[in-house]
XYZ file of N, CA and C in Angstrom:
372
model
N 86.301 62.772 183.280
C 84.755 61.813 182.811
C 84.258 62.079 181.509
N 83.942 61.177 180.766
C 82.961 61.432 179.187
C 81.910 60.826 179.768
N 80.675 61.767 178.779
C 79.488 60.949 179.309
C 78.854 60.538 178.576
N 77.948 59.763 178.331
C 77.375 59.952 176.352
C 76.211 60.784 176.808
N 75.838 60.897 175.187
C 74.377 61.528 175.527
C 73.506 61.166 175.231
N 72.728 61.003 175.893
C 71.158 60.475 176.270
C 69.695 60.533 175.265
N 70.157 61.813 174.973
C 68.953 61.991 173.844
C 69.151 61.810 172.441
N 70.270 61.475 171.849
C 70.943 61.570 170.729
C 69.248 61.369 169.434
N 69.039 61.663 168.570
C 67.933 61.555 167.640
C 68.620 61.564 166.379
N 70.097 61.597 166.174
C 70.707 60.669 165.420
C 72.029 60.146 165.810
N 72.481 58.858 165.127
C 73.824 58.617 165.014
C 74.405 59.247 163.713
N 75.071 59.089 164.048
C 76.637 59.655 163.396
C 77.666 58.905 162.643
N 77.822 58.955 161.641
C 78.310 58.068 160.743
C 80.108 58.174 161.014
N 81.413 57.375 161.690
C 82.684 57.759 162.014
C 83.208 57.697 160.723
N 84.044 59.242 160.142
C 84.032 59.146 158.703
C 86.183 58.338 158.450
N 86.682 57.970 159.869
C 87.831 57.057 159.941
C 87.319 55.779 160.471
N 86.367 55.090 160.349
C 85.841 53.237 160.453
C 84.659 53.408 160.040
N 83.650 54.238 158.990
C 82.760 53.945 158.809
C 81.580 53.348 159.231
N 81.573 53.650 160.775
C 81.020 52.786 161.600
C 79.348 53.442 162.299
N 78.912 53.418 162.769
C 77.476 54.329 163.298
C 77.390 54.260 164.991
N 77.709 55.342 165.526
C 77.443 55.957 166.568
C 77.017 56.941 167.583
N 76.245 56.772 168.456
C 75.406 58.063 168.770
C 76.697 59.120 169.232
N 77.280 58.799 169.966
C 78.678 60.257 169.905
C 79.367 59.514 170.545
N 80.584 60.913 170.348
C 81.785 60.677 170.303
C 82.418 59.676 171.222
N 81.836 59.558 172.667
C 81.884 58.776 173.912
C 81.548 57.425 173.268
N 80.687 57.452 172.556
C 80.944 56.024 171.858
C 81.809 55.568 170.867
N 82.045 56.123 170.148
C 83.132 55.588 169.243
C 84.439 55.611 169.868
N 84.556 55.983 171.458
C 86.226 56.344 172.275
C 85.827 54.594 172.917
N 85.094 54.754 173.447
C 84.773 53.606 174.336
C 84.929 52.059 173.512
N 84.554 51.980 172.181
C 84.779 50.828 171.532
C 85.612 50.624 170.385
N 86.414 52.008 170.151
C 87.306 51.457 169.285
C 88.672 51.775 170.033
N 89.568 51.306 168.717
C 91.296 51.435 169.306
C 91.789 53.155 168.945
N 91.198 53.454 167.903
C 91.392 54.242 167.048
C 90.806 56.142 167.310
N 91.751 57.290 167.190
C 90.644 58.530 167.878
C 89.819 58.904 166.233
N 88.936 59.225 166.728
C 88.326 59.623 165.856
C 88.595 60.876 164.711
N 88.399 60.851 163.309
C 88.606 61.469 162.486
C 87.749 62.402 162.306
N 88.712 64.219 162.403
C 87.895 64.818 161.700
C 87.418 65.040 160.566
N 86.579 65.786 160.248
C 86.457 66.203 158.445
C 84.859 66.924 159.023
N 84.396 67.674 157.497
C 83.890 68.857 157.656
C 82.411 68.743 157.337
N 82.516 67.088 156.034
C 81.030 66.492 155.922
C 80.658 65.442 156.525
N 79.584 65.321 157.575
C 79.227 64.548 158.533
C 78.355 63.876 157.806
N 77.820 62.167 158.402
C 76.926 61.907 157.927
C 75.772 61.485 159.503
N 74.921 61.479 159.465
C 73.794 61.381 159.894
C 72.568 60.179 159.505
N 72.158 59.869 160.675
C 70.252 58.884 160.515
C 69.989 59.074 161.710
N 68.888 59.866 161.262
C 67.929 60.062 161.706
C 67.369 58.298 162.548
N 67.018 58.960 164.124
C 66.471 57.600 164.322
C 65.360 57.692 164.625
N 64.664 59.156 163.669
C 62.842 58.557 163.644
C 62.436 57.938 162.564
N 63.253 58.594 161.521
C 62.854 58.102 160.274
C 63.099 57.270 159.364
N 64.645 56.960 160.342
C 66.107 55.925 159.623
C 67.173 55.827 158.943
N 66.612 57.691 158.102
C 67.089 57.119 156.031
C 68.475 58.549 156.686
N 69.884 58.254 156.020
C 70.770 59.374 156.312
C 70.620 60.349 155.500
N 71.821 61.028 155.527
C 71.637 62.561 155.189
C 72.790 63.217 155.614
N 73.463 64.477 154.694
C 74.767 64.761 154.743
C 74.887 65.563 155.064
N 75.319 66.523 156.151
C 75.961 67.825 156.224
C 77.134 68.231 156.256
N 77.185 69.482 155.345
C 78.857 70.316 155.271
C 78.368 71.205 156.154
N 79.422 70.914 157.825
C 79.608 71.395 158.787
C 80.773 72.672 158.897
N 81.056 72.966 157.844
C 81.610 74.940 157.066
C 80.375 75.167 156.961
N 79.778 75.129 156.337
C 78.448 76.215 156.171
C 77.249 75.513 157.361
N 76.645 75.719 157.905
C 75.821 74.762 158.958
C 75.609 76.462 159.313
N 73.965 76.365 159.432
C 73.674 76.890 159.601
C 72.098 76.609 160.285
N 71.256 77.890 160.979
C 69.876 77.149 162.098
C 68.792 75.931 161.428
N 68.872 76.062 160.370
C 67.712 75.111 159.209
C 68.667 74.214 159.567
N 69.811 73.692 159.453
C 70.199 72.627 159.283
C 69.763 71.747 159.971
N 69.507 71.878 161.574
C 69.438 71.799 162.811
C 67.799 70.172 162.165
N 67.506 70.286 161.375
C 65.959 69.224 161.293
C 66.436 68.250 159.898
N 65.957 67.066 159.965
C 65.461 66.152 159.353
C 65.607 66.781 157.959
N 66.117 66.579 156.859
C 65.276 67.417 156.200
C 64.360 66.089 155.449
N 64.079 64.678 156.071
C 63.533 64.063 155.135
C 62.125 64.100 156.284
N 62.134 64.279 157.838
C 60.862 64.317 158.674
C 60.658 65.121 158.722
N 61.480 66.966 159.067
C 62.162 67.099 160.452
C 61.604 67.265 161.295
N 61.761 65.798 161.968
C 63.351 65.825 163.412
C 64.270 66.832 164.322
N 63.530 67.456 164.760
C 64.473 68.286 165.326
C 65.817 67.496 165.985
N 66.729 67.570 165.371
C 68.178 66.986 166.048
C 68.703 66.789 166.450
N 68.745 68.667 166.542
C 69.846 69.395 167.215
C 69.140 69.845 168.669
N 69.887 69.572 169.433
C 69.489 69.573 171.496
C 69.888 69.343 172.283
N 69.762 70.298 172.749
C 70.819 70.279 174.151
C 71.119 69.268 175.311
N 73.027 68.345 175.115
C 73.097 67.252 175.595
C 72.738 66.665 175.901
N 72.145 65.979 177.039
C 71.756 65.341 178.612
C 72.725 64.418 178.796
N 73.387 64.716 180.304
C 73.940 63.650 180.697
C 73.747 63.137 181.840
N 74.258 61.443 182.122
C 73.486 60.867 182.721
C 73.504 62.139 184.366
N 72.754 62.035 185.615
C 72.546 62.725 186.503
C 72.770 61.577 187.550
N 73.133 61.529 188.689
C 73.023 60.799 190.393
C 72.170 61.408 190.902
N 71.112 60.582 190.831
C 69.341 60.206 191.488
C 69.266 59.709 192.531
N 68.694 59.981 193.090
C 68.349 59.056 194.900
C 66.637 58.349 194.568
N 66.574 57.466 193.900
C 64.777 57.323 194.032
C 64.828 56.417 193.955
N 62.993 55.984 194.112
C 62.440 54.852 193.705
C 62.146 53.996 192.612
N 62.870 52.575 192.479
C 62.855 52.816 190.978
C 61.371 51.714 190.422
N 61.122 52.146 189.619
C 59.556 52.217 189.096
C 59.093 52.562 188.020
N 58.167 52.312 187.589
C 57.142 52.793 186.057
C 56.748 54.027 186.601
N 56.700 55.480 186.083
C 55.878 56.720 186.208
C 54.632 56.605 187.143
N 54.362 57.033 188.049
C 53.043 57.188 188.651
C 51.811 57.160 187.437
N 52.043 58.028 186.751
C 51.166 58.644 185.598
C 50.481 57.108 184.725
N 51.843 56.583 184.249
C 51.503 55.010 183.721
C 51.392 53.610 184.579
N 52.466 53.725 185.454
C 51.651 52.099 186.560
C 52.032 52.909 187.845
N 50.516 52.925 188.346
C 50.187 53.533 189.698
C 50.075 52.529 191.097
N 50.897 51.266 190.656
C 50.718 50.194 191.486
C 51.650 50.054 192.846
N 52.840 50.725 192.248
C 53.269 51.527 193.740
C 53.126 51.823 194.707
N 51.862 52.587 194.159
C 51.397 53.488 195.138
C 50.436 53.235 196.151
N 50.562 53.853 197.506
C 49.604 53.542 198.608
C 48.051 53.862 198.240
N 46.772 53.313 198.201
C 45.538 54.141 198.028
C 45.447 54.672 199.381
N 44.976 55.510 199.591
C 44.799 55.873 200.941
C 43.654 55.906 201.505
N 42.022 56.077 199.981
C 41.289 55.847 199.850
C 40.716 54.884 201.087
N 39.508 54.719 202.239
C 38.955 53.894 203.437
C 37.855 53.597 202.043
N 37.643 51.939 202.546
C 36.578 50.716 202.040
C 35.804 51.255 202.977
N 34.539 51.611 202.042
C 33.500 51.836 203.087
C 32.301 50.653 203.457
N 32.595 50.605 204.569
C 32.027 49.560 205.296
C 30.185 49.061 204.970
N 30.121 47.679 204.863
C 28.999 47.662 205.043
C 27.785 47.505 205.893
N 27.425 47.827 206.822
C 26.865 47.644 208.289
C 25.814 48.154 207.890
N 25.129 47.323 208.512
C 23.815 47.070 208.417
C 22.831 47.592 209.708
N 21.693 48.117 209.871
C 21.014 48.624 210.660
C 20.705 47.717 211.636
N 20.309 47.544 212.416
C 19.844 46.501 213.957
C 18.415 46.220 213.351
N 17.626 47.081 212.166
C 16.611 46.487 212.582
C 16.356 45.744 211.126
N 17.540 45.630 210.131
C 17.589 44.713 209.781
C 17.785 43.287 209.596
N 18.215 43.105 210.930
C 19.097 41.684 211.088
C 18.274 41.050 211.471
N 18.226 39.911 211.150
C 16.757 38.756 211.283
C 17.247 38.178 212.866
N 16.155 37.582 213.856
C 15.843 37.524 214.954
C 17.330 36.648 215.419
N 17.298 35.388 214.488
C 18.491 34.344 215.690
C 19.376 35.360 215.599
N 20.080 36.300 214.582
C 21.447 37.017 214.039
C 21.219 37.601 215.468
N 20.644 38.426 215.812
C 20.573 39.566 216.613
C 20.412 39.098 218.221
N 20.115 37.755 219.058
C 19.968 37.136 220.082
C 21.332 36.461 219.993
N 22.057 35.940 218.747
C 23.329 35.437 219.013
C 24.466 36.980 219.504
N 24.130 37.959 218.705
C 25.272 39.342 219.023
C 25.275 39.831 220.345
N 23.932 39.018 221.187
C 23.562 39.900 222.370
C 24.148 38.922 223.206
N 24.590 37.555 223.172
C 25.084 36.379 224.492
C 24.460 35.882 224.826
């Protein structure tokens, strides 16, 4: 089973059909042909939206960054994982789903602050 890369920092231009994809699985899912292999790849940075070429036969560690904005685009790929959780925003962003455990302060008044008529009604 193939998984799509969730944290793609660049789009890759397929040499066979000249279309942009986030990962090889995206190409395989939408195209009827196999992805052609090449030593020179064309990337489009998702941060600065600029394209650049890299020779994959002479690829070095310094080539892991966009030459225009220094975005580190070579990251460990993250694939979807099955997780059982409550859907909703991050609690640090939107705390409406959290129950407020604080107790409201009651506004009890002293017996001495009550009007005489109010006091008589309470005694019965």
